Structures are given as structure tokens and as C-alpha cells.
mmCIF file of C-alpha atoms in Angstrom:
data_model
loop_
_atom_site.group_PDB
_atom_site.id
_atom_site.type_symbol
_atom_site.label_atom_id
_atom_site.label_comp_id
_atom_site.label_asym_id
_atom_site.label_seq_id
_atom_site.Cartn_x
_atom_site.Cartn_y
_atom_site.Cartn_z
ATOM 1 C CA UNK A 19 -9.162 11.268 21.413
ATOM 2 C CA UNK A 20 -7.846 14.519 20.406
ATOM 3 C CA UNK A 21 -7.008 16.078 17.093
ATOM 4 C CA UNK A 22 -3.353 15.518 17.517
ATOM 5 C CA UNK A 23 -3.652 11.926 18.559
ATOM 6 C CA UNK A 24 -5.907 11.270 15.501
ATOM 7 C CA UNK A 25 -3.505 12.703 13.158
ATOM 8 C CA UNK A 26 -0.603 10.855 14.658
ATOM 9 C CA UNK A 27 -2.544 7.516 14.323
ATOM 10 C CA UNK A 28 -3.414 7.985 10.733
ATOM 11 C CA UNK A 29 0.233 8.863 9.790
ATOM 12 C CA UNK A 30 1.417 5.789 11.776
ATOM 13 C CA UNK A 31 -1.203 3.700 9.752
ATOM 14 C CA UNK A 32 -0.099 4.835 6.518
ATOM 15 C CA UNK A 33 3.314 3.098 6.919
ATOM 16 C CA UNK A 34 4.018 -0.143 5.353
ATOM 17 C CA UNK A 35 5.290 -1.944 8.450
ATOM 18 C CA UNK A 36 3.155 -4.601 9.535
ATOM 19 C CA UNK A 37 4.098 -7.339 12.120
ATOM 20 C CA UNK A 38 3.472 -10.789 11.820
ATOM 21 C CA UNK A 39 1.749 -13.211 14.282
ATOM 22 C CA UNK A 40 3.468 -16.688 15.366
ATOM 23 C CA UNK A 41 1.843 -18.513 12.006
ATOM 24 C CA UNK A 42 3.482 -15.768 9.883
ATOM 25 C CA UNK A 43 0.174 -14.120 9.154
ATOM 26 C CA UNK A 44 0.464 -10.258 8.757
ATOM 27 C CA UNK A 45 -1.403 -8.380 11.257
ATOM 28 C CA UNK A 46 -3.327 -4.977 11.059
ATOM 29 C CA UNK A 47 -1.508 -1.795 12.403
ATOM 30 C CA UNK A 48 -2.568 -1.149 16.124
ATOM 31 C CA UNK A 49 -3.157 2.539 14.900
ATOM 32 C CA UNK A 50 -5.531 1.388 12.457
ATOM 33 C CA UNK A 51 -7.384 -0.645 14.636
ATOM 34 C CA UNK A 52 -7.736 2.453 17.147
ATOM 35 C CA UNK A 53 -9.358 4.950 14.523
ATOM 36 C CA UNK A 54 -13.157 4.965 13.683
ATOM 37 C CA UNK A 55 -14.333 4.038 10.043
ATOM 38 C CA UNK A 56 -14.136 7.531 8.634
ATOM 39 C CA UNK A 57 -10.623 7.683 9.519
ATOM 40 C CA UNK A 58 -9.877 4.292 8.126
ATOM 41 C CA UNK A 59 -11.332 5.418 4.769
ATOM 42 C CA UNK A 60 -8.857 8.346 4.920
ATOM 43 C CA UNK A 61 -6.018 5.941 5.630
ATOM 44 C CA UNK A 62 -6.552 4.301 2.497
ATOM 45 C CA UNK A 63 -6.663 7.288 0.414
ATOM 46 C CA UNK A 64 -3.419 8.658 2.008
ATOM 47 C CA UNK A 65 -1.843 5.427 1.847
ATOM 48 C CA UNK A 66 -2.764 5.049 -2.013
ATOM 49 C CA UNK A 67 -0.971 8.638 -2.390
ATOM 50 C CA UNK A 68 1.814 7.798 -0.500
ATOM 51 C CA UNK A 69 2.438 4.456 -2.211
ATOM 52 C CA UNK A 70 2.227 6.192 -5.677
ATOM 53 C CA UNK A 71 5.035 8.696 -4.571
ATOM 54 C CA UNK A 72 7.287 5.842 -3.243
ATOM 55 C CA UNK A 73 6.879 4.048 -6.557
ATOM 56 C CA UNK A 74 7.642 6.899 -8.491
ATOM 57 C CA UNK A 75 10.972 7.505 -6.854
ATOM 58 C CA UNK A 76 12.125 3.668 -6.679
ATOM 59 C CA UNK A 77 14.215 2.731 -9.503
ATOM 60 C CA UNK A 78 12.144 -0.714 -9.653
ATOM 61 C CA UNK A 79 8.911 1.263 -9.509
ATOM 62 C CA UNK A 80 8.109 -0.491 -6.124
ATOM 63 C CA UNK A 81 6.384 1.097 -3.423
ATOM 64 C CA UNK A 82 7.077 0.363 0.439
ATOM 65 C CA UNK A 83 4.394 -2.249 0.315
ATOM 66 C CA UNK A 84 6.390 -4.085 -2.543
ATOM 67 C CA UNK A 85 9.510 -3.733 -0.929
ATOM 68 C CA UNK A 86 8.550 -5.002 2.386
ATOM 69 C CA UNK A 87 7.195 -8.144 0.596
ATOM 70 C CA UNK A 88 10.378 -8.495 -1.553
ATOM 71 C CA UNK A 89 12.390 -8.112 1.724
ATOM 72 C CA UNK A 90 10.342 -10.727 3.240
ATOM 73 C CA UNK A 91 10.642 -13.365 0.279
ATOM 74 C CA UNK A 92 14.302 -12.841 -0.089
ATOM 75 C CA UNK A 93 14.945 -13.186 3.630
ATOM 76 C CA UNK A 94 16.205 -9.749 4.277
ATOM 77 C CA UNK A 95 14.002 -9.408 7.532
ATOM 78 C CA UNK B 25 0.459 -12.345 -23.697
ATOM 79 C CA UNK B 26 0.567 -8.912 -22.017
ATOM 80 C CA UNK B 27 3.486 -7.412 -20.155
ATOM 81 C CA UNK B 28 2.322 -8.909 -16.682
ATOM 82 C CA UNK B 29 1.928 -12.221 -17.903
ATOM 83 C CA UNK B 30 5.330 -12.137 -19.492
ATOM 84 C CA UNK B 31 6.867 -12.283 -15.767
ATOM 85 C CA UNK B 32 5.266 -15.414 -15.161
ATOM 86 C CA UNK B 33 7.694 -18.032 -16.207
ATOM 87 C CA UNK B 34 10.372 -16.218 -13.785
ATOM 88 C CA UNK B 35 7.739 -16.040 -10.754
ATOM 89 C CA UNK B 36 6.766 -19.635 -11.323
ATOM 90 C CA UNK B 37 10.359 -20.592 -11.338
ATOM 91 C CA UNK B 38 11.186 -18.535 -8.090
ATOM 92 C CA UNK B 39 12.790 -15.608 -9.374
ATOM 93 C CA UNK B 40 12.456 -12.688 -7.111
ATOM 94 C CA UNK B 41 13.337 -9.668 -9.533
ATOM 95 C CA UNK B 42 10.563 -11.332 -11.892
ATOM 96 C CA UNK B 43 8.440 -11.091 -9.164
ATOM 97 C CA UNK B 44 9.107 -7.581 -8.283
ATOM 98 C CA UNK B 45 8.434 -6.507 -11.744
ATOM 99 C CA UNK B 46 5.046 -8.087 -11.460
ATOM 100 C CA UNK B 47 4.390 -6.397 -8.044
ATOM 101 C CA UNK B 48 5.253 -2.987 -9.404
ATOM 102 C CA UNK B 49 2.798 -3.584 -12.287
ATOM 103 C CA UNK B 50 -0.153 -4.798 -10.283
ATOM 104 C CA UNK B 51 0.053 -2.946 -6.963
ATOM 105 C CA UNK B 52 -2.223 -0.002 -7.704
ATOM 106 C CA UNK B 53 -4.986 -2.283 -9.254
ATOM 107 C CA UNK B 54 -5.052 -4.636 -6.537
ATOM 108 C CA UNK B 55 -5.012 -1.906 -3.952
ATOM 109 C CA UNK B 56 -7.821 -0.283 -5.776
ATOM 110 C CA UNK B 57 -9.799 -3.614 -5.654
ATOM 111 C CA UNK B 58 -9.774 -3.236 -1.617
ATOM 112 C CA UNK B 59 -11.182 0.089 -1.686
ATOM 113 C CA UNK B 60 -14.718 -0.965 -0.526
ATOM 114 C CA UNK B 61 -13.144 -2.752 2.470
ATOM 115 C CA UNK B 62 -10.994 0.271 3.655
ATOM 116 C CA UNK B 63 -13.499 0.976 6.418
ATOM 117 C CA UNK B 64 -13.417 -2.256 7.964
ATOM 118 C CA UNK B 65 -9.963 -4.008 6.979
ATOM 119 C CA UNK B 66 -6.332 -3.000 7.249
ATOM 120 C CA UNK B 67 -5.808 -3.185 3.273
ATOM 121 C CA UNK B 68 -2.127 -2.574 3.710
ATOM 122 C CA UNK B 69 -2.025 -5.906 5.557
ATOM 123 C CA UNK B 70 -4.142 -7.688 3.199
ATOM 124 C CA UNK B 71 -2.186 -6.430 0.467
ATOM 125 C CA UNK B 72 1.173 -7.713 1.687
ATOM 126 C CA UNK B 73 -0.282 -11.122 2.848
ATOM 127 C CA UNK B 74 -1.984 -11.267 -0.856
ATOM 128 C CA UNK B 75 1.428 -10.872 -2.466
ATOM 129 C CA UNK B 76 3.027 -13.266 -0.231
ATOM 130 C CA UNK B 77 0.734 -15.786 -0.674
ATOM 131 C CA UNK B 78 1.013 -15.287 -4.539
ATOM 132 C CA UNK B 79 4.706 -15.922 -4.091
ATOM 133 C CA UNK B 80 4.394 -18.959 -2.240
ATOM 134 C CA UNK B 81 1.845 -20.658 -4.485
ATOM 135 C CA UNK B 82 3.015 -19.267 -7.974
ATOM 136 C CA UNK B 83 4.699 -22.459 -8.698
ATOM 137 C CA UNK B 84 1.536 -24.398 -8.692
ATOM 138 C CA UNK B 85 -0.482 -21.816 -10.974
ATOM 139 C CA UNK B 86 -1.671 -22.859 -14.077
ATOM 140 C CA UNK B 87 -2.639 -20.323 -16.504
ATOM 141 C CA UNK B 88 -6.005 -20.093 -18.159
ATOM 142 C CA UNK B 89 -4.843 -18.523 -21.280
ATOM 143 C CA UNK B 90 -6.805 -15.309 -20.480
ATOM 144 C CA UNK B 91 -4.663 -12.183 -19.976
ATOM 145 C CA UNK B 92 -3.422 -11.209 -16.231
ATOM 146 C CA UNK B 93 -4.326 -14.630 -14.847
ATOM 147 C CA UNK B 94 -1.904 -14.058 -11.912
ATOM 148 C CA UNK B 95 -3.589 -10.667 -11.231
ATOM 149 C CA UNK B 96 -6.820 -12.106 -11.209
ATOM 150 C CA UNK B 97 -5.594 -14.554 -8.916
ATOM 151 C CA UNK B 98 -4.255 -12.077 -6.494
ATOM 152 C CA UNK B 99 -7.619 -10.163 -6.753
ATOM 153 C CA UNK B 100 -9.501 -13.382 -5.599
ATOM 154 C CA UNK B 101 -7.187 -14.076 -2.897
ATOM 155 C CA UNK B 102 -7.141 -10.178 -1.525
ATOM 156 C CA UNK B 103 -11.016 -10.275 -1.758
ATOM 157 C CA UNK B 104 -11.368 -13.587 0.118
ATOM 158 C CA UNK B 105 -8.847 -12.416 2.967
ATOM 159 C CA UNK B 106 -10.662 -9.111 3.301
ATOM 160 C CA UNK B 107 -14.354 -10.803 3.110
ATOM 161 C CA UNK B 108 -12.971 -13.115 5.669
ATOM 162 C CA UNK B 109 -12.388 -10.180 8.106
ATOM 163 C CA UNK B 110 -15.423 -8.321 7.338
ATOM 164 C CA UNK B 111 -17.632 -11.430 8.096
ATOM 165 C CA UNK B 112 -15.684 -12.275 11.232
ATOM 166 C CA UNK B 113 -16.042 -8.784 12.860
ATOM 167 C CA UNK B 114 -19.062 -7.040 11.080
ATOM 168 C CA UNK B 115 -21.031 -9.755 8.818
ATOM 169 C CA UNK B 116 -23.803 -6.823 8.808
ATOM 170 C CA UNK B 117 -21.494 -4.678 6.891
ATOM 171 C CA UNK B 118 -20.948 -6.788 3.908
ATOM 172 C CA UNK B 119 -21.685 -4.774 0.709
ATOM 173 C CA UNK B 120 -22.450 -5.659 -2.850
ATOM 174 C CA UNK B 121 -19.276 -3.892 -3.968
ATOM 175 C CA UNK B 122 -17.381 -6.340 -1.566
ATOM 176 C CA UNK B 123 -18.900 -9.459 -3.113
ATOM 177 C CA UNK B 124 -18.463 -8.142 -6.888
ATOM 178 C CA UNK B 125 -15.671 -10.563 -8.301
ATOM 179 C CA UNK B 126 -14.454 -8.299 -10.964
ATOM 180 C CA UNK B 127 -14.470 -4.974 -9.747
ATOM 181 C CA UNK B 128 -11.376 -3.039 -10.797
ATOM 182 C CA UNK B 129 -10.468 0.454 -9.691
ATOM 183 C CA UNK B 130 -8.621 2.167 -12.679
ATOM 184 C CA UNK B 131 -8.088 5.653 -11.224
ATOM 185 C CA UNK B 132 -4.540 4.948 -10.647
ATOM 186 C CA UNK B 133 -2.260 6.428 -13.314
ATOM 187 C CA UNK B 134 1.010 4.607 -13.219
ATOM 188 C CA UNK B 135 2.520 7.024 -16.142
ATOM 189 C CA UNK B 136 6.036 8.010 -16.266
ATOM 190 C CA UNK B 137 4.865 11.694 -16.879
ATOM 191 C CA UNK B 138 3.411 11.721 -13.337
ATOM 192 C CA UNK B 139 6.549 10.208 -11.916
ATOM 193 C CA UNK B 140 8.224 13.164 -13.350
ATOM 194 C CA UNK B 141 5.665 15.400 -11.687
ATOM 195 C CA UNK B 142 6.219 13.767 -8.321
ATOM 196 C CA UNK B 143 9.802 14.259 -8.431
ATOM 197 C CA UNK B 144 9.443 18.070 -9.375
ATOM 198 C CA UNK B 145 7.061 18.515 -6.438
ATOM 199 C CA UNK B 146 9.162 16.807 -4.152
ATOM 200 C CA UNK B 147 11.979 19.110 -5.087
ATOM 201 C CA UNK B 148 9.836 22.218 -3.922
ATOM 202 C CA UNK B 149 9.233 20.893 -0.350
ATOM 203 C CA UNK B 150 10.912 22.607 2.388
ATOM 204 C CA UNK B 151 13.879 20.735 4.101
ATOM 205 C CA UNK B 152 12.245 19.230 6.910
ATOM 206 C CA UNK B 153 8.927 17.806 5.253
ATOM 207 C CA UNK B 154 11.235 16.505 2.487
ATOM 208 C CA UNK B 155 13.671 14.838 5.102
ATOM 209 C CA UNK B 156 10.745 13.129 6.757
ATOM 210 C CA UNK B 157 9.043 11.991 3.702
ATOM 211 C CA UNK B 158 12.234 10.906 1.968
ATOM 212 C CA UNK B 159 12.665 8.634 5.006
ATOM 213 C CA UNK B 160 9.131 7.216 4.638
ATOM 214 C CA UNK B 161 9.766 6.737 0.733
ATOM 215 C CA UNK B 162 13.251 5.042 1.232
ATOM 216 C CA UNK B 163 12.355 3.179 4.355
ATOM 217 C CA UNK B 164 8.438 3.082 4.627
ATOM 218 C CA UNK B 165 8.525 -0.565 5.731
ATOM 219 C CA UNK B 166 10.814 0.097 8.797
ATOM 220 C CA UNK B 167 9.925 1.282 12.288
ATOM 221 C CA UNK B 168 8.801 4.729 12.034
ATOM 222 C CA UNK B 169 10.622 5.775 15.477
ATOM 223 C CA UNK B 170 13.924 4.346 13.605
ATOM 224 C CA UNK B 171 12.921 6.629 10.659
ATOM 225 C CA UNK B 172 12.424 9.756 13.091
ATOM 226 C CA UNK B 173 15.919 8.973 14.667
ATOM 227 C CA UNK B 174 17.506 9.082 11.388
ATOM 228 C CA UNK B 175 16.032 12.450 10.497
ATOM 229 C CA UNK B 176 16.774 13.842 13.881
ATOM 230 C CA UNK B 177 13.173 14.369 14.609
ATOM 231 C CA UNK B 178 10.886 13.190 17.565
ATOM 232 C CA UNK B 179 8.271 10.578 16.443
ATOM 233 C CA UNK B 180 5.468 13.253 16.566
ATOM 234 C CA UNK B 181 7.183 15.835 14.592
ATOM 235 C CA UNK B 182 8.151 13.170 12.205
ATOM 236 C CA UNK B 183 4.424 12.149 11.620
ATOM 237 C CA UNK B 184 3.592 15.993 11.263
ATOM 238 C CA UNK B 185 6.141 16.590 8.848
ATOM 239 C CA UNK B 186 5.282 13.442 6.587
ATOM 240 C CA UNK B 187 1.654 14.438 6.750
ATOM 241 C CA UNK B 188 2.645 18.053 5.586
ATOM 242 C CA UNK B 189 4.945 16.846 3.009
ATOM 243 C CA UNK B 190 2.186 14.762 1.433
ATOM 244 C CA UNK B 191 -0.404 17.427 1.505
ATOM 245 C CA UNK B 192 2.020 19.806 -0.199
ATOM 246 C CA UNK B 193 2.967 17.421 -2.883
ATOM 247 C CA UNK B 194 -0.664 16.487 -3.565
ATOM 248 C CA UNK B 195 -1.541 20.261 -3.707
ATOM 249 C CA UNK B 196 1.492 20.852 -5.965
ATOM 250 C CA UNK B 197 0.137 17.770 -7.943
ATOM 251 C CA UNK B 198 -3.130 19.285 -8.628
ATOM 252 C CA UNK B 199 -1.752 22.541 -9.596
ATOM 253 C CA UNK B 200 -0.047 20.513 -12.254
ATOM 254 C CA UNK B 201 -3.562 18.919 -13.294
ATOM 255 C CA UNK B 202 -2.520 15.553 -11.420
ATOM 256 C CA UNK B 203 -5.208 14.568 -8.688
ATOM 257 C CA UNK B 204 -3.749 11.451 -7.118
ATOM 258 C CA UNK B 205 -6.156 12.157 -3.902
ATOM 259 C CA UNK B 206 -4.684 13.052 -0.456
ATOM 260 C CA UNK B 207 -5.672 15.685 1.975
ATOM 261 C CA UNK B 208 -6.389 19.246 1.095
#
């Protein structure tokens, strides 16, 4: 995997979008699964920063994680 | 009773607004609990699964009279979900930190002052990185290719711009004495 692909996969996995299986269980991001352990640690740190930025801007102080869950429970997705 | 417990009655009654207030308060600490699992488990998936399970089971929750009862339950659920994954795939990689029941990461600073710093640093970003990270901020649970389309970028360019924006933001925050992590 070249550096460009690696960076692309890391950024993809920082997204809060996660698919569910037929049982409704939320699945790991495919990009996360393709990366080695050191990059997964990096994803954790980048995600933590990204969510903090998102919550600072949101009027309800919800990150994309919180908004994703709220959309699911209110049936918006 | 502390602030987070004050949302309990609403959550138990099935009020999404009360749940959103609780989620906003617990997310950083819940995520921090999963730090030791980061190399082996997609912690974002565990976070969302945990929050959904809390919502689905809150009606049966019985407070024990101690503070942050629902947060403590969420931490137990998150830990069990993450541990199950590690045990399934790499049982040899279970660590003492993963098994620790009460590990809490308090590095996260949720202060309103830092919110102000984040907004100030965002305002300094160049247009393209700003457009990309704004798309992530406002629709980060949507498909990345849709977000890229909305801001007129290819997916690769969108990812590059989001990464650049977050790195510049982290650097700007460090200049203000705030270290929230992120790439240098």
C-alpha cells in the first residue's frame, strides 16, 4: 500500500458512517479493517479530534457519532 | 444528582432530546474508555453500538444511587463489546488496560472556551480545506462520496482537504495552548 492509499484509508475510517449487518449490528469501517495496528491507533486519535471539532460547532454539542445514533433512533435513516 | 443523571427520567421515558443531552455529555469519556482497544477494534462502531444499546435498554435501567449510573453501564457495555471482538480475533492481545473495569480517560476537555478556540481556528482555514471539513462536520455520518460531491471535489481531493484542515486546526489550537491531539 502506498502512502497516498494509506492516508485515504485513514481519512475514510475517521468518518462516523458505519453500515449495519442483517441483524442490525453496526459493522467496522472497511477501511479500518484494511490498515495495520499503528494506523488504527492514528485513526483513534484523528477521530477523537474530529469529533471534538464537530461537537464544538453543533448547537446540541453532538458530534457526528451522536448525530448518527440520534438519526437511527428517531428513524431518520 | 449530577448533570448527566438529570437526563435519566427523560431517557427512560423514551425522549430523544434527553438522550441527545446525555450523549453530548458522555461521548468523550466513553470514547476515552476504548483507547486501549484502538489497535484491535473499530472504536467508532463500538461507540455507536453502545449508544444504541443504551437507548434500547434504558427503560429497564435501575439507578443504584451512585453518580453517572447510565454512563457506568455504557462503559461496561462498550468494554464487553470491544473485549468480545479482541477475544474472537486476537485473544493473545488482551491487555490489563482492556480488562480494567473503571479506566476513564479524562484528557478530553469539553469546555466552551475550547469551543471558541476551535471556531476561531476554523475561520482561519483556506477555502477548500474549510469547505471539506465543514462537510464532514455537518454530515459526517453520511457517505463520503456524497459529501465530496456536495463540495465539488473528487473523493481523494476531499479526503486530502479534510486531513489538511484538521492538521491545520490542531496546529492553530496548539498555538493557543490547546492540545487536542491530531497529526503534526
